[in-house]
PDB file of C-alpha atoms in Angstrom:
ATOM      1  CA  UNK T   1     -10.862  86.355  48.258  1.00  0.00           C
ATOM      2  CA  UNK T   2     -12.458  83.028  47.353  1.00  0.00           C
ATOM      3  CA  UNK T   3     -10.825  79.695  48.075  1.00  0.00           C
ATOM      4  CA  UNK T   4     -10.360  79.114  44.352  1.00  0.00           C
ATOM      5  CA  UNK T   5      -8.780  82.554  43.915  1.00  0.00           C
ATOM      6  CA  UNK T   6      -6.653  83.154  47.026  1.00  0.00           C
ATOM      7  CA  UNK T   7      -4.928  86.470  47.669  1.00  0.00           C
ATOM      8  CA  UNK T   8      -1.160  86.031  47.813  1.00  0.00           C
ATOM      9  CA  UNK T   9       0.714  88.218  50.266  1.00  0.00           C
ATOM     10  CA  UNK T  10       4.458  88.576  50.673  1.00  0.00           C
ATOM     11  CA  UNK T  11       5.714  87.348  54.048  1.00  0.00           C
ATOM     12  CA  UNK T  12       6.259  90.102  56.572  1.00  0.00           C
ATOM     13  CA  UNK T  13       9.934  90.441  57.383  1.00  0.00           C
ATOM     14  CA  UNK T  14      10.678  91.305  60.999  1.00  0.00           C
ATOM     15  CA  UNK T  15      13.160  94.140  61.473  1.00  0.00           C
ATOM     16  CA  UNK T  16      16.578  93.193  62.788  1.00  0.00           C
ATOM     17  CA  UNK T  17      17.227  94.381  66.381  1.00  0.00           C
ATOM     18  CA  UNK T  18      20.059  96.932  66.400  1.00  0.00           C
ATOM     19  CA  UNK T  19      20.515  97.984  70.041  1.00  0.00           C
ATOM     20  CA  UNK T  20      22.918  95.717  71.963  1.00  0.00           C
ATOM     21  CA  UNK T  21      22.557  95.518  75.746  1.00  0.00           C
ATOM     22  CA  UNK T  22      25.156  93.551  77.710  1.00  0.00           C
ATOM     23  CA  UNK T  23      23.512  91.449  80.429  1.00  0.00           C
ATOM     24  CA  UNK T  24      25.192  89.651  83.313  1.00  0.00           C
ATOM     25  CA  UNK T  25      24.058  87.994  86.525  1.00  0.00           C
ATOM     26  CA  UNK T  26      24.874  89.987  89.652  1.00  0.00           C
ATOM     27  CA  UNK T  27      25.863  86.795  91.480  1.00  0.00           C
ATOM     28  CA  UNK T  28      26.415  83.115  90.827  1.00  0.00           C
ATOM     29  CA  UNK T  29      23.014  82.412  92.353  1.00  0.00           C
ATOM     30  CA  UNK T  30      21.397  84.506  89.592  1.00  0.00           C
ATOM     31  CA  UNK T  31      23.175  82.800  86.670  1.00  0.00           C
ATOM     32  CA  UNK T  32      20.691  79.955  86.228  1.00  0.00           C
ATOM     33  CA  UNK T  33      17.700  82.272  86.574  1.00  0.00           C
ATOM     34  CA  UNK T  34      19.247  84.637  84.012  1.00  0.00           C
ATOM     35  CA  UNK T  35      19.798  81.805  81.519  1.00  0.00           C
ATOM     36  CA  UNK T  36      16.211  80.591  81.992  1.00  0.00           C
ATOM     37  CA  UNK T  37      14.794  84.101  81.710  1.00  0.00           C
ATOM     38  CA  UNK T  38      16.750  84.924  78.554  1.00  0.00           C
ATOM     39  CA  UNK T  39      15.709  81.656  76.911  1.00  0.00           C
ATOM     40  CA  UNK T  40      12.060  82.420  77.698  1.00  0.00           C
ATOM     41  CA  UNK T  41      12.328  85.977  76.342  1.00  0.00           C
ATOM     42  CA  UNK T  42      13.915  84.834  73.078  1.00  0.00           C
ATOM     43  CA  UNK T  43      11.227  82.165  72.663  1.00  0.00           C
ATOM     44  CA  UNK T  44       8.399  84.649  73.290  1.00  0.00           C
ATOM     45  CA  UNK T  45       9.697  87.695  71.388  1.00  0.00           C
ATOM     46  CA  UNK T  46      10.801  87.189  67.747  1.00  0.00           C
ATOM     47  CA  UNK T  47      12.288  90.703  67.606  1.00  0.00           C
ATOM     48  CA  UNK T  48      14.947  89.797  70.208  1.00  0.00           C
ATOM     49  CA  UNK T  49      18.282  88.171  69.489  1.00  0.00           C
ATOM     50  CA  UNK T  50      20.706  86.735  72.064  1.00  0.00           C
ATOM     51  CA  UNK T  51      24.417  86.652  71.251  1.00  0.00           C
ATOM     52  CA  UNK T  52      27.242  85.169  73.302  1.00  0.00           C
ATOM     53  CA  UNK T  53      30.525  86.724  72.177  1.00  0.00           C
ATOM     54  CA  UNK T  54      33.510  84.470  72.683  1.00  0.00           C
ATOM     55  CA  UNK T  55      35.965  87.278  71.914  1.00  0.00           C
ATOM     56  CA  UNK T  56      34.763  89.559  74.727  1.00  0.00           C
ATOM     57  CA  UNK T  57      33.042  87.075  77.046  1.00  0.00           C
ATOM     58  CA  UNK T  58      29.885  89.200  77.037  1.00  0.00           C
ATOM     59  CA  UNK T  59      26.286  88.127  76.548  1.00  0.00           C
ATOM     60  CA  UNK T  60      24.384  90.627  74.389  1.00  0.00           C
ATOM     61  CA  UNK T  61      20.622  91.047  74.254  1.00  0.00           C
ATOM     62  CA  UNK T  62      19.823  92.728  70.929  1.00  0.00           C
ATOM     63  CA  UNK T  63      16.719  94.917  71.235  1.00  0.00           C
ATOM     64  CA  UNK T  64      14.689  97.185  68.956  1.00  0.00           C
ATOM     65  CA  UNK T  65      15.354 100.306  71.028  1.00  0.00           C
ATOM     66  CA  UNK T  66      15.800 101.657  74.568  1.00  0.00           C
ATOM     67  CA  UNK T  67      12.110 101.290  75.454  1.00  0.00           C
ATOM     68  CA  UNK T  68      12.125  97.680  74.298  1.00  0.00           C
ATOM     69  CA  UNK T  69      15.306  97.058  76.306  1.00  0.00           C
ATOM     70  CA  UNK T  70      13.741  98.532  79.448  1.00  0.00           C
ATOM     71  CA  UNK T  71      10.702  96.252  79.102  1.00  0.00           C
ATOM     72  CA  UNK T  72      12.875  93.155  78.680  1.00  0.00           C
ATOM     73  CA  UNK T  73      15.126  94.005  81.622  1.00  0.00           C
ATOM     74  CA  UNK T  74      12.102  94.648  83.829  1.00  0.00           C
ATOM     75  CA  UNK T  75      10.689  91.284  82.749  1.00  0.00           C
ATOM     76  CA  UNK T  76      13.929  89.577  83.786  1.00  0.00           C
ATOM     77  CA  UNK T  77      13.874  91.293  87.167  1.00  0.00           C
ATOM     78  CA  UNK T  78      10.156  91.032  87.893  1.00  0.00           C
ATOM     79  CA  UNK T  79       8.888  87.859  86.259  1.00  0.00           C
ATOM     80  CA  UNK T  80      12.075  85.796  86.535  1.00  0.00           C
ATOM     81  CA  UNK T  81      13.529  87.244  89.746  1.00  0.00           C
ATOM     82  CA  UNK T  82      16.959  87.950  88.269  1.00  0.00           C
ATOM     83  CA  UNK T  83      19.325  90.520  89.723  1.00  0.00           C
ATOM     84  CA  UNK T  84      20.611  91.478  86.270  1.00  0.00           C
ATOM     85  CA  UNK T  85      23.421  93.920  85.560  1.00  0.00           C
ATOM     86  CA  UNK T  86      24.015  95.828  82.306  1.00  0.00           C
ATOM     87  CA  UNK T  87      27.756  96.491  81.944  1.00  0.00           C
ATOM     88  CA  UNK T  88      29.059  98.664  79.132  1.00  0.00           C
ATOM     89  CA  UNK T  89      29.189  96.867  75.782  1.00  0.00           C
ATOM     90  CA  UNK T  90      32.782  96.041  74.837  1.00  0.00           C
ATOM     91  CA  UNK T  91      34.075  95.743  71.273  1.00  0.00           C
ATOM     92  CA  UNK T  92      36.710  93.143  70.447  1.00  0.00           C
ATOM     93  CA  UNK T  93      40.020  94.776  69.541  1.00  0.00           C
ATOM     94  CA  UNK T  94      42.846  93.173  67.581  1.00  0.00           C
ATOM     95  CA  UNK T  95      46.478  94.065  66.894  1.00  0.00           C
ATOM     96  CA  UNK T  96      48.962  93.780  64.075  1.00  0.00           C
ATOM     97  CA  UNK T  97      52.629  94.706  63.838  1.00  0.00           C
ATOM     98  CA  UNK T  98      53.592  98.202  62.754  1.00  0.00           C
ATOM     99  CA  UNK T  99      56.441  97.320  60.369  1.00  0.00           C
ATOM    100  CA  UNK T 100      58.460  94.335  59.080  1.00  0.00           C
ATOM    101  CA  UNK T 101      60.857  92.577  61.443  1.00  0.00           C
ATOM    102  CA  UNK T 102      63.267  89.658  61.186  1.00  0.00           C
ATOM    103  CA  UNK T 103      63.662  87.984  64.562  1.00  0.00           C
ATOM    104  CA  UNK T 104      65.002  84.888  66.276  1.00  0.00           C
ATOM    105  CA  UNK T 105      62.930  82.680  68.543  1.00  0.00           C
ATOM    106  CA  UNK T 106      65.293  80.675  70.733  1.00  0.00           C
ATOM    107  CA  UNK T 107      63.976  77.929  73.018  1.00  0.00           C
ATOM    108  CA  UNK T 108      66.984  76.116  74.470  1.00  0.00           C
ATOM    109  CA  UNK T 109      66.990  74.260  77.794  1.00  0.00           C
ATOM    110  CA  UNK T 110      69.893  71.839  78.120  1.00  0.00           C
ATOM    111  CA  UNK T 111      71.134  70.914  81.578  1.00  0.00           C
ATOM    112  CA  UNK T 112      71.878  67.230  81.421  1.00  0.00           C
ATOM    113  CA  UNK T 113      69.515  64.487  80.336  1.00  0.00           C
ATOM    114  CA  UNK T 114      66.885  65.007  77.652  1.00  0.00           C
ATOM    115  CA  UNK T 115      66.633  68.744  76.949  1.00  0.00           C
ATOM    116  CA  UNK T 116      64.702  71.098  74.688  1.00  0.00           C
ATOM    117  CA  UNK T 117      66.298  72.714  71.658  1.00  0.00           C
ATOM    118  CA  UNK T 118      64.710  74.793  68.915  1.00  0.00           C
ATOM    119  CA  UNK T 119      65.873  77.973  67.202  1.00  0.00           C
ATOM    120  CA  UNK T 120      63.871  79.679  64.451  1.00  0.00           C
ATOM    121  CA  UNK T 121      64.421  82.799  62.374  1.00  0.00           C
ATOM    122  CA  UNK T 122      61.175  84.434  61.266  1.00  0.00           C
ATOM    123  CA  UNK T 123      60.445  87.215  58.792  1.00  0.00           C
ATOM    124  CA  UNK T 124      57.264  88.892  60.000  1.00  0.00           C
ATOM    125  CA  UNK T 125      55.523  91.564  57.915  1.00  0.00           C
ATOM    126  CA  UNK T 126      52.141  93.311  58.115  1.00  0.00           C
ATOM    127  CA  UNK T 127      49.546  91.641  55.876  1.00  0.00           C
ATOM    128  CA  UNK T 128      46.554  92.864  53.942  1.00  0.00           C
ATOM    129  CA  UNK T 129      43.461  93.714  56.014  1.00  0.00           C
ATOM    130  CA  UNK T 130      41.419  90.573  56.519  1.00  0.00           C
ATOM    131  CA  UNK T 131      44.257  88.244  55.527  1.00  0.00           C
ATOM    132  CA  UNK T 132      44.593  86.645  58.967  1.00  0.00           C
ATOM    133  CA  UNK T 133      47.856  84.817  59.683  1.00  0.00           C
ATOM    134  CA  UNK T 134      49.646  83.625  56.536  1.00  0.00           C
ATOM    135  CA  UNK T 135      52.511  81.226  57.278  1.00  0.00           C
ATOM    136  CA  UNK T 136      55.202  80.088  54.866  1.00  0.00           C
ATOM    137  CA  UNK T 137      58.763  78.780  54.843  1.00  0.00           C
ATOM    138  CA  UNK T 138      61.943  79.385  52.843  1.00  0.00           C
ATOM    139  CA  UNK T 139      64.312  77.192  54.840  1.00  0.00           C
ATOM    140  CA  UNK T 140      67.404  76.134  52.869  1.00  0.00           C
ATOM    141  CA  UNK T 141      69.408  72.986  53.489  1.00  0.00           C
ATOM    142  CA  UNK T 142      67.319  71.442  56.234  1.00  0.00           C
ATOM    143  CA  UNK T 143      68.385  73.869  58.975  1.00  0.00           C
ATOM    144  CA  UNK T 144      64.944  73.227  60.439  1.00  0.00           C
ATOM    145  CA  UNK T 145      63.767  69.714  59.483  1.00  0.00           C
ATOM    146  CA  UNK T 146      60.498  69.720  57.550  1.00  0.00           C
ATOM    147  CA  UNK T 147      58.902  67.593  60.278  1.00  0.00           C
ATOM    148  CA  UNK T 148      59.044  70.672  62.555  1.00  0.00           C
ATOM    149  CA  UNK T 149      57.723  73.297  60.097  1.00  0.00           C
ATOM    150  CA  UNK T 150      54.160  72.560  61.192  1.00  0.00           C
ATOM    151  CA  UNK T 151      55.237  72.826  64.828  1.00  0.00           C
ATOM    152  CA  UNK T 152      56.594  76.342  64.248  1.00  0.00           C
ATOM    153  CA  UNK T 153      53.366  77.350  62.509  1.00  0.00           C
ATOM    154  CA  UNK T 154      51.272  75.907  65.347  1.00  0.00           C
ATOM    155  CA  UNK T 155      53.271  77.894  67.903  1.00  0.00           C
ATOM    156  CA  UNK T 156      52.957  81.095  65.872  1.00  0.00           C
ATOM    157  CA  UNK T 157      49.192  80.723  65.465  1.00  0.00           C
ATOM    158  CA  UNK T 158      48.635  79.878  69.134  1.00  0.00           C
ATOM    159  CA  UNK T 159      50.617  82.947  70.216  1.00  0.00           C
ATOM    160  CA  UNK T 160      48.742  85.141  67.726  1.00  0.00           C
ATOM    161  CA  UNK T 161      45.437  83.953  69.205  1.00  0.00           C
ATOM    162  CA  UNK T 162      46.647  84.652  72.760  1.00  0.00           C
ATOM    163  CA  UNK T 163      48.038  88.052  71.759  1.00  0.00           C
ATOM    164  CA  UNK T 164      51.125  89.794  73.035  1.00  0.00           C
ATOM    165  CA  UNK T 165      49.667  92.956  74.623  1.00  0.00           C
ATOM    166  CA  UNK T 166      46.629  92.826  76.945  1.00  0.00           C
ATOM    167  CA  UNK T 167      45.445  89.579  75.353  1.00  0.00           C
ATOM    168  CA  UNK T 168      44.415  91.185  72.052  1.00  0.00           C
ATOM    169  CA  UNK T 169      44.816  88.641  69.214  1.00  0.00           C
ATOM    170  CA  UNK T 170      47.320  89.438  66.468  1.00  0.00           C
ATOM    171  CA  UNK T 171      45.897  89.405  62.934  1.00  0.00           C
ATOM    172  CA  UNK T 172      46.855  90.258  59.360  1.00  0.00           C
ATOM    173  CA  UNK T 173      50.450  89.035  59.436  1.00  0.00           C
ATOM    174  CA  UNK T 174      52.740  87.219  57.042  1.00  0.00           C
ATOM    175  CA  UNK T 175      55.151  84.965  58.935  1.00  0.00           C
ATOM    176  CA  UNK T 176      57.907  83.183  56.998  1.00  0.00           C
ATOM    177  CA  UNK T 177      60.288  80.665  58.554  1.00  0.00           C
ATOM    178  CA  UNK T 178      63.651  81.382  56.872  1.00  0.00           C
ATOM    179  CA  UNK T 179      66.273  79.690  59.060  1.00  0.00           C
ATOM    180  CA  UNK T 180      66.948  78.041  62.390  1.00  0.00           C
ATOM    181  CA  UNK T 181      68.711  75.211  64.138  1.00  0.00           C
ATOM    182  CA  UNK T 182      67.726  71.798  65.443  1.00  0.00           C
ATOM    183  CA  UNK T 183      69.372  69.219  67.712  1.00  0.00           C
ATOM    184  CA  UNK T 184      69.415  65.536  66.833  1.00  0.00           C
ATOM    185  CA  UNK T 185      68.240  64.524  70.326  1.00  0.00           C
ATOM    186  CA  UNK T 186      66.757  67.523  72.111  1.00  0.00           C
ATOM    187  CA  UNK T 187      64.562  68.993  69.352  1.00  0.00           C
ATOM    188  CA  UNK T 188      60.858  68.173  69.484  1.00  0.00           C
ATOM    189  CA  UNK T 189      57.435  69.301  68.363  1.00  0.00           C
ATOM    190  CA  UNK T 190      56.880  71.101  71.679  1.00  0.00           C
ATOM    191  CA  UNK T 191      60.273  72.845  71.507  1.00  0.00           C
ATOM    192  CA  UNK T 192      59.618  74.236  68.019  1.00  0.00           C
ATOM    193  CA  UNK T 193      56.108  75.317  68.997  1.00  0.00           C
ATOM    194  CA  UNK T 194      57.660  77.260  71.875  1.00  0.00           C
ATOM    195  CA  UNK T 195      60.303  78.777  69.574  1.00  0.00           C
ATOM    196  CA  UNK T 196      57.656  79.851  67.057  1.00  0.00           C
ATOM    197  CA  UNK T 197      55.585  81.507  69.777  1.00  0.00           C
ATOM    198  CA  UNK T 198      58.646  83.251  71.194  1.00  0.00           C
ATOM    199  CA  UNK T 199      59.619  84.456  67.713  1.00  0.00           C
ATOM    200  CA  UNK T 200      56.240  86.121  67.238  1.00  0.00           C
ATOM    201  CA  UNK T 201      56.532  87.829  70.630  1.00  0.00           C
ATOM    202  CA  UNK T 202      60.003  89.054  69.639  1.00  0.00           C
ATOM    203  CA  UNK T 203      58.620  90.431  66.358  1.00  0.00           C
ATOM    204  CA  UNK T 204      55.893  92.364  68.157  1.00  0.00           C
ATOM    205  CA  UNK T 205      58.457  93.800  70.583  1.00  0.00           C
ATOM    206  CA  UNK T 206      60.868  94.763  67.786  1.00  0.00           C
ATOM    207  CA  UNK T 207      58.345  96.242  65.353  1.00  0.00           C
ATOM    208  CA  UNK T 208      55.743  97.623  67.735  1.00  0.00           C
ATOM    209  CA  UNK T 209      52.042  96.944  67.385  1.00  0.00           C
ATOM    210  CA  UNK T 210      49.021  98.812  66.061  1.00  0.00           C
ATOM    211  CA  UNK T 211      45.653  98.405  67.791  1.00  0.00           C
ATOM    212  CA  UNK T 212      42.840  97.536  65.372  1.00  0.00           C
ATOM    213  CA  UNK T 213      39.133  98.129  65.953  1.00  0.00           C
ATOM    214  CA  UNK T 214      36.199  96.471  64.163  1.00  0.00           C
ATOM    215  CA  UNK T 215      34.363  98.444  61.490  1.00  0.00           C
ATOM    216  CA  UNK T 216      30.889  97.937  60.056  1.00  0.00           C
ATOM    217  CA  UNK T 217      29.051  98.944  56.915  1.00  0.00           C
ATOM    218  CA  UNK T 218      25.593 100.410  57.451  1.00  0.00           C
ATOM    219  CA  UNK T 219      22.578 101.296  55.355  1.00  0.00           C
ATOM    220  CA  UNK T 220      20.426 103.996  56.937  1.00  0.00           C
ATOM    221  CA  UNK T 221      16.852 104.379  55.643  1.00  0.00           C
ATOM    222  CA  UNK T 222      15.294 107.772  56.425  1.00  0.00           C
ATOM    223  CA  UNK T 223      12.918 110.335  54.922  1.00  0.00           C
ATOM    224  CA  UNK T 224      14.901 112.480  52.487  1.00  0.00           C
ATOM    225  CA  UNK T 225      14.246 115.549  54.653  1.00  0.00           C
ATOM    226  CA  UNK T 226      16.498 114.080  57.371  1.00  0.00           C
ATOM    227  CA  UNK T 227      19.449 113.057  55.167  1.00  0.00           C
ATOM    228  CA  UNK T 228      21.540 116.117  56.050  1.00  0.00           C
ATOM    229  CA  UNK T 229      21.038 115.596  59.784  1.00  0.00           C
ATOM    230  CA  UNK T 230      21.834 111.893  59.492  1.00  0.00           C
ATOM    231  CA  UNK T 231      25.028 112.570  57.526  1.00  0.00           C
ATOM    232  CA  UNK T 232      26.138 115.167  60.055  1.00  0.00           C
ATOM    233  CA  UNK T 233      25.573 112.710  62.902  1.00  0.00           C
ATOM    234  CA  UNK T 234      27.480 109.981  61.050  1.00  0.00           C
ATOM    235  CA  UNK T 235      30.419 112.331  60.460  1.00  0.00           C
ATOM    236  CA  UNK T 236      30.619 112.865  64.206  1.00  0.00           C
ATOM    237  CA  UNK T 237      30.952 109.091  64.563  1.00  0.00           C
ATOM    238  CA  UNK T 238      34.075 108.903  62.361  1.00  0.00           C
ATOM    239  CA  UNK T 239      32.022 107.537  59.481  1.00  0.00           C
ATOM    240  CA  UNK T 240      32.928 107.475  55.802  1.00  0.00           C
ATOM    241  CA  UNK T 241      29.744 108.118  53.827  1.00  0.00           C
ATOM    242  CA  UNK T 242      29.926 105.996  50.667  1.00  0.00           C
ATOM    243  CA  UNK T 243      26.538 106.627  49.095  1.00  0.00           C
ATOM    244  CA  UNK T 244      23.223 108.474  49.229  1.00  0.00           C
ATOM    245  CA  UNK T 245      20.433 107.291  46.941  1.00  0.00           C
ATOM    246  CA  UNK T 246      16.676 107.459  46.694  1.00  0.00           C
ATOM    247  CA  UNK T 247      15.038 104.465  48.340  1.00  0.00           C
ATOM    248  CA  UNK T 248      13.890 102.202  45.469  1.00  0.00           C
ATOM    249  CA  UNK T 249      10.737 101.326  47.438  1.00  0.00           C
ATOM    250  CA  UNK T 250       9.765 104.906  48.385  1.00  0.00           C
ATOM    251  CA  UNK T 251      10.837 108.005  46.449  1.00  0.00           C
ATOM    252  CA  UNK T 252      10.295 110.196  49.529  1.00  0.00           C
ATOM    253  CA  UNK T 253      12.923 108.281  51.475  1.00  0.00           C
ATOM    254  CA  UNK T 254      16.674 107.888  51.024  1.00  0.00           C
ATOM    255  CA  UNK T 255      19.287 105.239  51.713  1.00  0.00           C
ATOM    256  CA  UNK T 256      22.565 106.510  53.174  1.00  0.00           C
ATOM    257  CA  UNK T 257      25.479 104.067  53.067  1.00  0.00           C
ATOM    258  CA  UNK T 258      28.461 104.507  55.347  1.00  0.00           C
ATOM    259  CA  UNK T 259      31.368 102.733  57.008  1.00  0.00           C
ATOM    260  CA  UNK T 260      32.179 103.404  60.656  1.00  0.00           C
ATOM    261  CA  UNK T 261      33.724 101.837  63.776  1.00  0.00           C
ATOM    262  CA  UNK T 262      31.569  99.294  65.603  1.00  0.00           C
ATOM    263  CA  UNK T 263      32.031 101.163  68.877  1.00  0.00           C
ATOM    264  CA  UNK T 264      30.221 104.154  67.335  1.00  0.00           C
ATOM    265  CA  UNK T 265      27.213 101.939  66.559  1.00  0.00           C
ATOM    266  CA  UNK T 266      26.589 100.752  70.116  1.00  0.00           C
ATOM    267  CA  UNK T 267      24.026 103.475  70.829  1.00  0.00           C
ATOM    268  CA  UNK T 268      23.226 104.390  67.236  1.00  0.00           C
ATOM    269  CA  UNK T 269      19.707 102.933  67.279  1.00  0.00           C
ATOM    270  CA  UNK T 270      18.782 105.466  69.956  1.00  0.00           C
ATOM    271  CA  UNK T 271      20.598 108.342  68.234  1.00  0.00           C
ATOM    272  CA  UNK T 272      18.974 107.637  64.856  1.00  0.00           C
ATOM    273  CA  UNK T 273      15.559 107.589  66.464  1.00  0.00           C
ATOM    274  CA  UNK T 274      16.286 111.083  67.790  1.00  0.00           C
ATOM    275  CA  UNK T 275      17.683 112.691  64.631  1.00  0.00           C
ATOM    276  CA  UNK T 276      14.973 111.163  62.406  1.00  0.00           C
ATOM    277  CA  UNK T 277      12.056 111.748  64.817  1.00  0.00           C
ATOM    278  CA  UNK T 278      11.501 108.000  65.030  1.00  0.00           C
ATOM    279  CA  UNK T 279      11.241 107.481  61.262  1.00  0.00           C
ATOM    280  CA  UNK T 280      14.691 106.015  60.515  1.00  0.00           C
ATOM    281  CA  UNK T 281      16.025 102.481  60.495  1.00  0.00           C
ATOM    282  CA  UNK T 282      19.343 100.885  59.647  1.00  0.00           C
ATOM    283  CA  UNK T 283      21.080  97.602  58.969  1.00  0.00           C
ATOM    284  CA  UNK T 284      24.705  96.668  59.506  1.00  0.00           C
ATOM    285  CA  UNK T 285      27.259  94.078  58.459  1.00  0.00           C
ATOM    286  CA  UNK T 286      30.847  93.480  59.642  1.00  0.00           C
ATOM    287  CA  UNK T 287      33.507  95.059  57.437  1.00  0.00           C
ATOM    288  CA  UNK T 288      36.837  94.133  59.042  1.00  0.00           C
ATOM    289  CA  UNK T 289      39.424  95.803  61.257  1.00  0.00           C
ATOM    290  CA  UNK T 290      41.171  99.166  60.886  1.00  0.00           C
ATOM    291  CA  UNK T 291      43.722 101.044  63.021  1.00  0.00           C
ATOM    292  CA  UNK T 292      42.133 102.592  66.099  1.00  0.00           C
ATOM    293  CA  UNK T 293      42.886 106.214  67.035  1.00  0.00           C
ATOM    294  CA  UNK T 294      45.761 106.558  69.458  1.00  0.00           C
TER     295      UNK T 294
END
């Protein structure tokens, strides 16, 4: 094309890496080398993504496939001298309560001198998926002074973040402060935070908890000839297939939409390559949390 009549081309979009590999230094001496090596790899390879997950403590190297992962790991070991380990990828679980419960959180320590006194009555009920922690109050007559309502909420939220079983955070709860007691001298912000936290622990013990696992929504792009095989594989991964349409950009390919647990996607990039003879690709997005199988 001439300079006065340039050819316009759409920018080439790089595919999103879909194979997560957990990487960790084998020893403290390797930690700095690992950090340096990972930074260099991400800078040199635009198809790589590095993710540090606060909820699991893992560092994930997102790769295009198993061959790509092998090359990157060998580069870390050979070029950067890192003794790198690849532990199993962990998904972040949550919990919610199984049924409504009305409980009392009692934090009373009075043994002479300035003590601690806070009693709260909480109505705790399961919330809608994705609702988080919703806190409210229906206290009548100043049984718990309004200055301490925020303290109770702070204690509830802190305990929910810490979890009550194996450190799994509690989510999707409605917590309503309905009653309680205060002391003119011994009540404090800290005491009502402690009572709120204790109340949430009591609710989990009384109602029982349900473990929740993260789910994702995926779009799988494959030649139409492989749709049946792809759907069968997805069904074996506890997926709910929500759609199957002709690819708008290629009438010989199809787009399969499905929802499935994140844990079932950990090795899906490799599995899809196998069932589609290397011709398939997929994208994902977080969907929320659903009860995990017992």
